[in-house]
């Protein structure tokens, strides 16, 4: 292999190759992900090729590893548009600052276009990123701008020929430039982009420009081989452990994180109009707290191509995830955010890479998600809005265009996955006849995406606002949405429906930190510090850490216990001196499991190490009287070594004072002994199991049972991971359990009671009893996940409901401020206390509306008339009974009653 080298090639603006710049004094090129690259060049005007820089031109950086084949990498074409020199400098050194070729997109601006502007802005409704960007570029080229710039995407597919995975409803102010638009779309995680020569490539975000090079073919940048220096820059300036969210209509919520900061609690503030629901506020707070949870560290790694195994652009590029030295030099997966290449006056090639760890990458994703929530899909900029002329009362607004709904799955404060949506649509300026109209507000409706399911009003916006949010939603379900405008109390036409699916939570917790092992008294203690790799806090949906063990010489992992917080478990029954390998995995409430932690290995040790091999000292090797009483260790003389009748009563004192011990059994294994401290028993491993001390105290290590069969109680049963009480039935081994867990709340003993499992092994009742938390819930005994009804009590709220692994959540939450219900409502039988129905009625001038069964008493009724035809009618209810009522219109009593069609939404309840 040759030497990695760089060279500069000059091109005419939009033209052909001019020649090489063979003698640069020095240059440095920075090539970031999703931004404009830059080149800084120093060149003497006396050097060969300087004439090529005398006029504006394009400069390309090419690389080669053999000096024969040269390649221009992406984002390696620059514009010579800014220069500087000192006329008193006899060396004639000139400096050039050159932006990347894509900088020219600053010189492409959006024109008003053929369609009327909406509030002074150009509308892109339900448009793909390709459609938006192609509008900028194609119209500019029609005007003669950037004639040779090319692009490889279209309105339907990205540059990798994949369909666009996002659509937008967005409004841009005429005069906005294309580069700002391009970068804005990248910042909102809609696209990734780069230039190759004079061609723009745009991809769906986190696809083509997010290659994983941590697996085969693996790229591992190692200190001393690929990396020379590894400086880190860290800051706590933006750290916070609590945030106050203030929204509309007096909405205020405070949220905290588990982050531990050096000076205690630090607070932050988010003020965001348009936010009035708990789920959206929680998403904004979660995003802020995740970004502020710890020190933010930027890793800069100086690279060298000399002797390196991996070369920039040949083996890795901006956006790739590679293995590289993280903090303290430990190899870890990091994402390449920028490559910088340099060449000095001696022709030595070097550079550096800027790397983000997974915490910073997560922070970027949260920031992108937040931008989509608070801004909807509307670009910032001056409003330019023109007031519409006054409109008379009674006119119907046209249907809104371009409704799109963006769903997000998040984990709420209780650790369960929920759904949130942000809906955006185009403003309505006209009524159904095409006349200008004033809009009071917009109403967003939602239902399950099932034919015949009733619609519910879920959000009402302020005048002029075309974005609404709503939460919580059930994960795994599909919802349909529609929106309409209101004008002076008159309801407008509904938009086209838009359906979305709320994805389940599929993000696993971070890998746990490595277990800490110790051995004592013949057992192994496996401890965990409660955090993830790199001091990452466990997320709010964390459920437990599974503890795995195997013999490294005979692999085959087995789960030996679990932890739900900081703490340890005890592993017994392992043979002395044989290695055991342990690791951990973290599991969340949705069942997502993390990668395994680093492993740790340990072997148990015996209680007493022997000093001499058995029978290695014979009686013939002992001198007469060499062994006296004061030289005998406790237990050194056993009964089997004393001749029959050798010890008689006359040889014992009236009071026998033990200076040693009396042992029944193996002195180093299973035995009972009497010594100066009391009576003790030991198991086969030498672990003390019973002690009756001379002070009167009694301690028992191990199982204590009230019987061997039948109904019985077993305390500290064999094989338990922590001390507990078990209640066993008369037959079988399906116990109920009670134990104390000190890891759930610091400084507090929490009582946990777990029932036996049902016959199908699918359900188990779990009760947690703490000072400020009382929980009763049905769980799956295998996974530990929700599996039925539950009751949660806290000092400030009560929650009761149903939840299962299928995210079928139905619950009431009571607090001093309000009562909240989430889920689906159904009714059956004459004892129903609350009825909700939607009934379509057509073809008559009055209708008999049935309850579908006979109620126990006559209910009270409230209804709304949705989209009646004709709209001039008003409606009333007559003659309610336990089975039905009559619906009449204001024209049902005419000589020729008016036939009407209506969607009737009803609430009925019994007093």
CSV table of N, CA and C in Angstrom, one decimal, residues 735-834:
chain,number,residue,atom,x,y,z
A,735,UNK,N,-46.3,-21.3,45.7
A,735,UNK,CA,-46.4,-20.5,47.0
A,735,UNK,C,-46.8,-19.0,46.7
A,736,UNK,N,-47.3,-18.4,47.8
A,736,UNK,CA,-47.4,-17.0,47.9
A,736,UNK,C,-46.1,-16.5,48.7
A,737,UNK,N,-45.7,-15.3,48.3
A,737,UNK,CA,-44.4,-14.9,48.9
A,737,UNK,C,-44.6,-13.5,49.5
A,738,UNK,N,-43.8,-13.2,50.6
A,738,UNK,CA,-43.7,-11.9,51.2
A,738,UNK,C,-42.3,-11.6,51.5
A,739,UNK,N,-41.8,-10.4,51.1
A,739,UNK,CA,-40.4,-10.1,51.5
A,739,UNK,C,-40.3,-8.5,51.6
A,740,UNK,N,-39.2,-8.1,52.1
A,740,UNK,CA,-38.9,-6.6,52.2
A,740,UNK,C,-37.8,-6.2,51.2
A,741,UNK,N,-38.1,-5.2,50.4
A,741,UNK,CA,-37.2,-4.7,49.4
A,741,UNK,C,-36.7,-3.3,49.8
A,742,UNK,N,-35.5,-3.2,50.2
A,742,UNK,CA,-34.9,-1.9,50.6
A,742,UNK,C,-34.4,-1.0,49.5
A,743,UNK,N,-34.5,-1.5,48.2
A,743,UNK,CA,-33.9,-0.8,47.1
A,743,UNK,C,-34.9,0.1,46.4
A,744,UNK,N,-36.2,0.0,46.7
A,744,UNK,CA,-37.2,0.8,45.9
A,744,UNK,C,-37.2,2.2,46.4
A,745,UNK,N,-37.1,2.5,47.7
A,745,UNK,CA,-37.1,3.8,48.2
A,745,UNK,C,-35.9,3.9,49.2
A,746,UNK,N,-35.1,4.9,49.0
A,746,UNK,CA,-33.9,5.0,49.9
A,746,UNK,C,-34.3,5.2,51.4
A,747,UNK,N,-33.7,4.4,52.2
A,747,UNK,CA,-33.9,4.4,53.6
A,747,UNK,C,-35.2,3.9,54.1
A,748,UNK,N,-35.9,3.2,53.3
A,748,UNK,CA,-37.3,2.7,53.6
A,748,UNK,C,-37.4,1.2,53.3
A,749,UNK,N,-38.0,0.5,54.2
A,749,UNK,CA,-38.2,-0.9,53.9
A,749,UNK,C,-39.6,-1.0,53.3
A,750,UNK,N,-39.7,-1.6,52.1
A,750,UNK,CA,-40.9,-1.7,51.4
A,750,UNK,C,-41.4,-3.2,51.4
A,751,UNK,N,-42.6,-3.4,51.8
A,751,UNK,CA,-43.1,-4.8,51.9
A,751,UNK,C,-43.7,-5.1,50.5
A,752,UNK,N,-43.3,-6.3,50.0
A,752,UNK,CA,-43.8,-6.8,48.7
A,752,UNK,C,-44.4,-8.1,48.9
A,753,UNK,N,-45.6,-8.3,48.4
A,753,UNK,CA,-46.4,-9.5,48.5
A,753,UNK,C,-46.7,-10.0,47.1
A,754,UNK,N,-46.4,-11.3,46.8
A,754,UNK,CA,-46.7,-11.9,45.5
A,754,UNK,C,-47.5,-13.1,45.7
A,755,UNK,N,-48.6,-13.3,45.0
A,755,UNK,CA,-49.4,-14.4,45.1
A,755,UNK,C,-48.8,-15.6,44.3
A,756,UNK,N,-49.4,-16.8,44.5
A,756,UNK,CA,-49.1,-17.8,43.6
A,756,UNK,C,-49.6,-17.5,42.2
A,757,UNK,N,-49.3,-18.4,41.2
A,757,UNK,CA,-49.7,-18.2,39.8
A,757,UNK,C,-50.9,-19.0,39.5
A,758,UNK,N,-51.7,-18.6,38.5
A,758,UNK,CA,-52.9,-19.3,38.2
A,758,UNK,C,-52.5,-20.6,37.4
A,759,UNK,N,-53.5,-21.4,37.1
A,759,UNK,CA,-53.3,-22.7,36.5
A,759,UNK,C,-52.7,-22.6,35.2
A,760,UNK,N,-53.0,-21.5,34.4
A,760,UNK,CA,-52.4,-21.4,33.1
A,760,UNK,C,-51.0,-20.7,33.1
A,761,UNK,N,-50.5,-20.4,34.3
A,761,UNK,CA,-49.2,-19.7,34.4
A,761,UNK,C,-49.2,-18.4,33.6
A,762,UNK,N,-50.3,-17.7,33.7
A,762,UNK,CA,-50.4,-16.4,33.0
A,762,UNK,C,-50.7,-15.2,33.9
A,763,UNK,N,-51.0,-15.4,35.1
A,763,UNK,CA,-51.4,-14.3,36.0
A,763,UNK,C,-50.9,-14.5,37.4
A,764,UNK,N,-50.6,-13.4,38.0
A,764,UNK,CA,-50.1,-13.4,39.4
A,764,UNK,C,-50.4,-12.0,40.0
A,765,UNK,N,-50.8,-11.9,41.3
A,765,UNK,CA,-51.1,-10.7,41.9
A,765,UNK,C,-49.9,-10.2,42.7
A,766,UNK,N,-49.5,-8.9,42.5
A,766,UNK,CA,-48.3,-8.4,43.2
A,766,UNK,C,-48.8,-7.1,44.0
A,767,UNK,N,-48.4,-7.0,45.2
A,767,UNK,CA,-48.8,-5.9,46.1
A,767,UNK,C,-47.5,-5.3,46.6
A,768,UNK,N,-47.3,-4.0,46.4
A,768,UNK,CA,-46.2,-3.2,46.9
A,768,UNK,C,-46.7,-2.2,48.0
A,769,UNK,N,-46.2,-2.3,49.2
A,769,UNK,CA,-46.7,-1.5,50.3
A,769,UNK,C,-45.5,-0.6,50.8
A,770,UNK,N,-45.5,0.7,50.4
A,770,UNK,CA,-44.5,1.6,50.9
A,770,UNK,C,-45.2,2.8,51.6
A,771,UNK,N,-44.4,3.7,52.2
A,771,UNK,CA,-44.9,4.8,52.9
A,771,UNK,C,-45.7,5.8,52.0
A,772,UNK,N,-45.3,6.0,50.8
A,772,UNK,CA,-46.0,6.9,49.8
A,772,UNK,C,-46.4,6.2,48.6
A,773,UNK,N,-46.5,4.9,48.6
A,773,UNK,CA,-46.8,4.2,47.3
A,773,UNK,C,-47.4,2.8,47.7
A,774,UNK,N,-48.7,2.6,47.3
A,774,UNK,CA,-49.3,1.3,47.5
A,774,UNK,C,-49.8,0.9,46.2
A,775,UNK,N,-49.4,-0.3,45.7
A,775,UNK,CA,-49.7,-0.8,44.4
A,775,UNK,C,-50.3,-2.2,44.5
A,776,UNK,N,-51.4,-2.4,43.8
A,776,UNK,CA,-51.9,-3.8,43.6
A,776,UNK,C,-52.1,-4.0,42.1
A,777,UNK,N,-51.5,-5.0,41.5
A,777,UNK,CA,-51.7,-5.2,40.1
A,777,UNK,C,-51.5,-6.6,39.7
A,778,UNK,N,-52.2,-7.0,38.7
A,778,UNK,CA,-52.0,-8.3,38.1
A,778,UNK,C,-50.9,-8.3,37.1
A,779,UNK,N,-50.0,-9.2,37.1
A,779,UNK,CA,-48.8,-9.2,36.2
A,779,UNK,C,-48.7,-10.6,35.6
A,780,UNK,N,-47.9,-10.7,34.5
A,780,UNK,CA,-47.6,-11.9,33.9
A,780,UNK,C,-46.4,-12.5,34.7
A,781,UNK,N,-46.5,-13.7,35.3
A,781,UNK,CA,-45.5,-14.2,36.2
A,781,UNK,C,-44.1,-14.5,35.5
A,782,UNK,N,-44.2,-14.7,34.1
A,782,UNK,CA,-43.0,-15.0,33.4
A,782,UNK,C,-42.2,-13.7,33.1
A,783,UNK,N,-42.9,-12.7,32.5
A,783,UNK,CA,-42.3,-11.5,32.0
A,783,UNK,C,-42.3,-10.3,33.1
A,784,UNK,N,-43.2,-10.4,34.1
A,784,UNK,CA,-43.3,-9.4,35.0
A,784,UNK,C,-44.1,-8.2,34.5
A,785,UNK,N,-44.6,-8.2,33.3
A,785,UNK,CA,-45.3,-7.1,32.7
A,785,UNK,C,-46.8,-7.1,33.1
A,786,UNK,N,-47.5,-5.9,32.9
A,786,UNK,CA,-48.8,-5.8,33.2
A,786,UNK,C,-49.7,-6.8,32.6
A,787,UNK,N,-50.7,-7.3,33.3
A,787,UNK,CA,-51.6,-8.3,32.8
A,787,UNK,C,-53.0,-8.3,33.3
A,788,UNK,N,-53.5,-7.2,33.7
A,788,UNK,CA,-54.9,-7.1,34.2
A,788,UNK,C,-55.2,-5.9,35.0
A,789,UNK,N,-56.1,-6.0,36.0
A,789,UNK,CA,-56.5,-4.9,36.8
A,789,UNK,C,-55.4,-4.4,37.7
A,790,UNK,N,-55.5,-3.1,38.1
A,790,UNK,CA,-54.5,-2.6,39.0
A,790,UNK,C,-55.1,-1.5,39.8
A,791,UNK,N,-54.4,-1.2,41.0
A,791,UNK,CA,-54.7,-0.1,41.9
A,791,UNK,C,-53.5,0.6,42.4
A,792,UNK,N,-53.3,1.9,42.1
A,792,UNK,CA,-52.1,2.6,42.6
A,792,UNK,C,-52.5,3.7,43.5
A,793,UNK,N,-52.0,3.8,44.7
A,793,UNK,CA,-52.3,4.9,45.6
A,793,UNK,C,-51.0,5.7,45.9
A,794,UNK,N,-51.1,7.0,45.9
A,794,UNK,CA,-50.0,7.9,46.3
A,794,UNK,C,-50.6,9.0,47.1
A,795,UNK,N,-49.8,9.8,47.8
A,795,UNK,CA,-50.4,10.9,48.6
A,795,UNK,C,-51.2,11.9,47.9
A,796,UNK,N,-50.9,12.1,46.6
A,796,UNK,CA,-51.6,13.1,45.8
A,796,UNK,C,-52.5,12.5,44.7
A,797,UNK,N,-52.6,11.2,44.6
A,797,UNK,CA,-53.5,10.7,43.6
A,797,UNK,C,-53.8,9.2,43.8
A,798,UNK,N,-54.9,8.8,43.2
A,798,UNK,CA,-55.4,7.4,43.2
A,798,UNK,C,-55.6,7.0,41.7
A,799,UNK,N,-55.1,5.9,41.3
A,799,UNK,CA,-55.3,5.4,39.9
A,799,UNK,C,-55.8,4.0,40.0
A,800,UNK,N,-56.9,3.7,39.3
A,800,UNK,CA,-57.4,2.4,39.2
A,800,UNK,C,-57.8,2.1,37.8
A,801,UNK,N,-57.5,0.8,37.4
A,801,UNK,CA,-57.9,0.5,36.0
A,801,UNK,C,-57.4,-0.8,35.6
A,802,UNK,N,-57.2,-1.0,34.2
A,802,UNK,CA,-56.8,-2.2,33.6
A,802,UNK,C,-55.7,-1.9,32.6
A,803,UNK,N,-54.7,-2.8,32.5
A,803,UNK,CA,-53.6,-2.6,31.6
A,803,UNK,C,-53.0,-4.0,31.3
A,804,UNK,N,-52.6,-4.3,30.0
A,804,UNK,CA,-52.0,-5.5,29.7
A,804,UNK,C,-50.9,-5.3,28.7
A,805,UNK,N,-50.2,-6.4,28.3
A,805,UNK,CA,-49.1,-6.3,27.4
A,805,UNK,C,-49.5,-5.8,26.1
A,806,UNK,N,-50.8,-6.0,25.7
A,806,UNK,CA,-51.3,-5.5,24.5
A,806,UNK,C,-51.6,-4.0,24.5
A,807,UNK,N,-51.2,-3.3,25.6
A,807,UNK,CA,-51.5,-1.9,25.8
A,807,UNK,C,-53.0,-1.5,25.7
A,808,UNK,N,-53.8,-2.4,26.2
A,808,UNK,CA,-55.2,-2.2,26.4
A,808,UNK,C,-55.4,-1.5,27.7
A,809,UNK,N,-55.3,-0.2,27.7
A,809,UNK,CA,-55.3,0.6,28.9
A,809,UNK,C,-56.7,1.3,29.1
A,810,UNK,N,-57.3,1.0,30.2
A,810,UNK,CA,-58.5,1.7,30.6
A,810,UNK,C,-58.4,2.0,32.1
A,811,UNK,N,-58.4,3.3,32.4
A,811,UNK,CA,-58.1,3.7,33.8
A,811,UNK,C,-58.7,5.0,34.2
A,812,UNK,N,-59.0,5.2,35.5
A,812,UNK,CA,-59.4,6.4,36.1
A,812,UNK,C,-58.2,6.9,37.0
A,813,UNK,N,-58.0,8.2,37.0
A,813,UNK,CA,-57.0,8.8,37.8
A,813,UNK,C,-57.6,9.9,38.6
A,814,UNK,N,-57.6,9.9,39.9
A,814,UNK,CA,-58.2,10.9,40.8
A,814,UNK,C,-57.1,11.7,41.5
A,815,UNK,N,-57.3,13.0,41.5
A,815,UNK,CA,-56.4,13.9,42.3
A,815,UNK,C,-57.2,15.0,42.8
A,816,UNK,N,-56.5,15.9,43.6
A,816,UNK,CA,-57.3,17.0,44.2
A,816,UNK,C,-57.7,18.0,43.2
A,817,UNK,N,-57.0,18.0,42.0
A,817,UNK,CA,-57.4,19.0,41.0
A,817,UNK,C,-58.5,18.5,40.0
A,818,UNK,N,-58.5,17.2,39.7
A,818,UNK,CA,-59.4,16.7,38.7
A,818,UNK,C,-59.5,15.2,38.7
A,819,UNK,N,-60.4,14.7,37.9
A,819,UNK,CA,-60.5,13.2,37.6
A,819,UNK,C,-60.3,13.0,36.1
A,820,UNK,N,-59.4,12.0,35.8
A,820,UNK,CA,-59.0,11.8,34.4
A,820,UNK,C,-59.3,10.4,34.1
A,821,UNK,N,-59.9,10.2,32.8
A,821,UNK,CA,-60.1,8.8,32.3
A,821,UNK,C,-59.4,8.6,31.0
A,822,UNK,N,-58.8,7.5,30.9
A,822,UNK,CA,-58.1,7.1,29.6
A,822,UNK,C,-58.6,5.7,29.2
A,823,UNK,N,-58.9,5.6,27.9
A,823,UNK,CA,-59.3,4.2,27.4
A,823,UNK,C,-60.6,4.3,26.6
A,824,UNK,N,-61.2,3.2,26.5
A,824,UNK,CA,-62.5,3.0,25.7
A,824,UNK,C,-63.6,2.9,26.7
A,825,UNK,N,-64.8,3.4,26.3
A,825,UNK,CA,-66.0,3.3,27.1
A,825,UNK,C,-67.0,2.4,26.4
A,826,UNK,N,-67.6,1.4,27.1
A,826,UNK,CA,-68.6,0.6,26.6
A,826,UNK,C,-69.7,0.5,27.6
A,827,UNK,N,-70.8,0.0,27.1
A,827,UNK,CA,-72.0,-0.2,28.0
A,827,UNK,C,-72.8,-1.4,27.6
A,828,UNK,N,-73.4,-2.1,28.5
A,828,UNK,CA,-74.3,-3.2,28.2
A,828,UNK,C,-75.3,-3.3,29.4
A,829,UNK,N,-76.4,-3.8,29.0
A,829,UNK,CA,-77.4,-4.2,30.0
A,829,UNK,C,-78.2,-3.0,30.6
A,830,UNK,N,-79.3,-3.3,31.2
A,830,UNK,CA,-80.1,-2.2,31.7
A,830,UNK,C,-79.6,-1.5,32.9
A,831,UNK,N,-78.5,-2.0,33.5
A,831,UNK,CA,-77.9,-1.3,34.6
A,831,UNK,C,-76.8,-0.2,34.2
A,832,UNK,N,-76.6,-0.1,32.9
A,832,UNK,CA,-75.6,0.9,32.4
A,832,UNK,C,-75.9,2.3,32.9
A,833,UNK,N,-74.9,2.9,33.5
A,833,UNK,CA,-75.1,4.2,34.0
A,833,UNK,C,-74.8,5.4,33.1
A,834,UNK,N,-74.0,5.1,32.0
A,834,UNK,CA,-73.5,6.1,31.1
A,834,UNK,C,-73.5,5.4,29.7
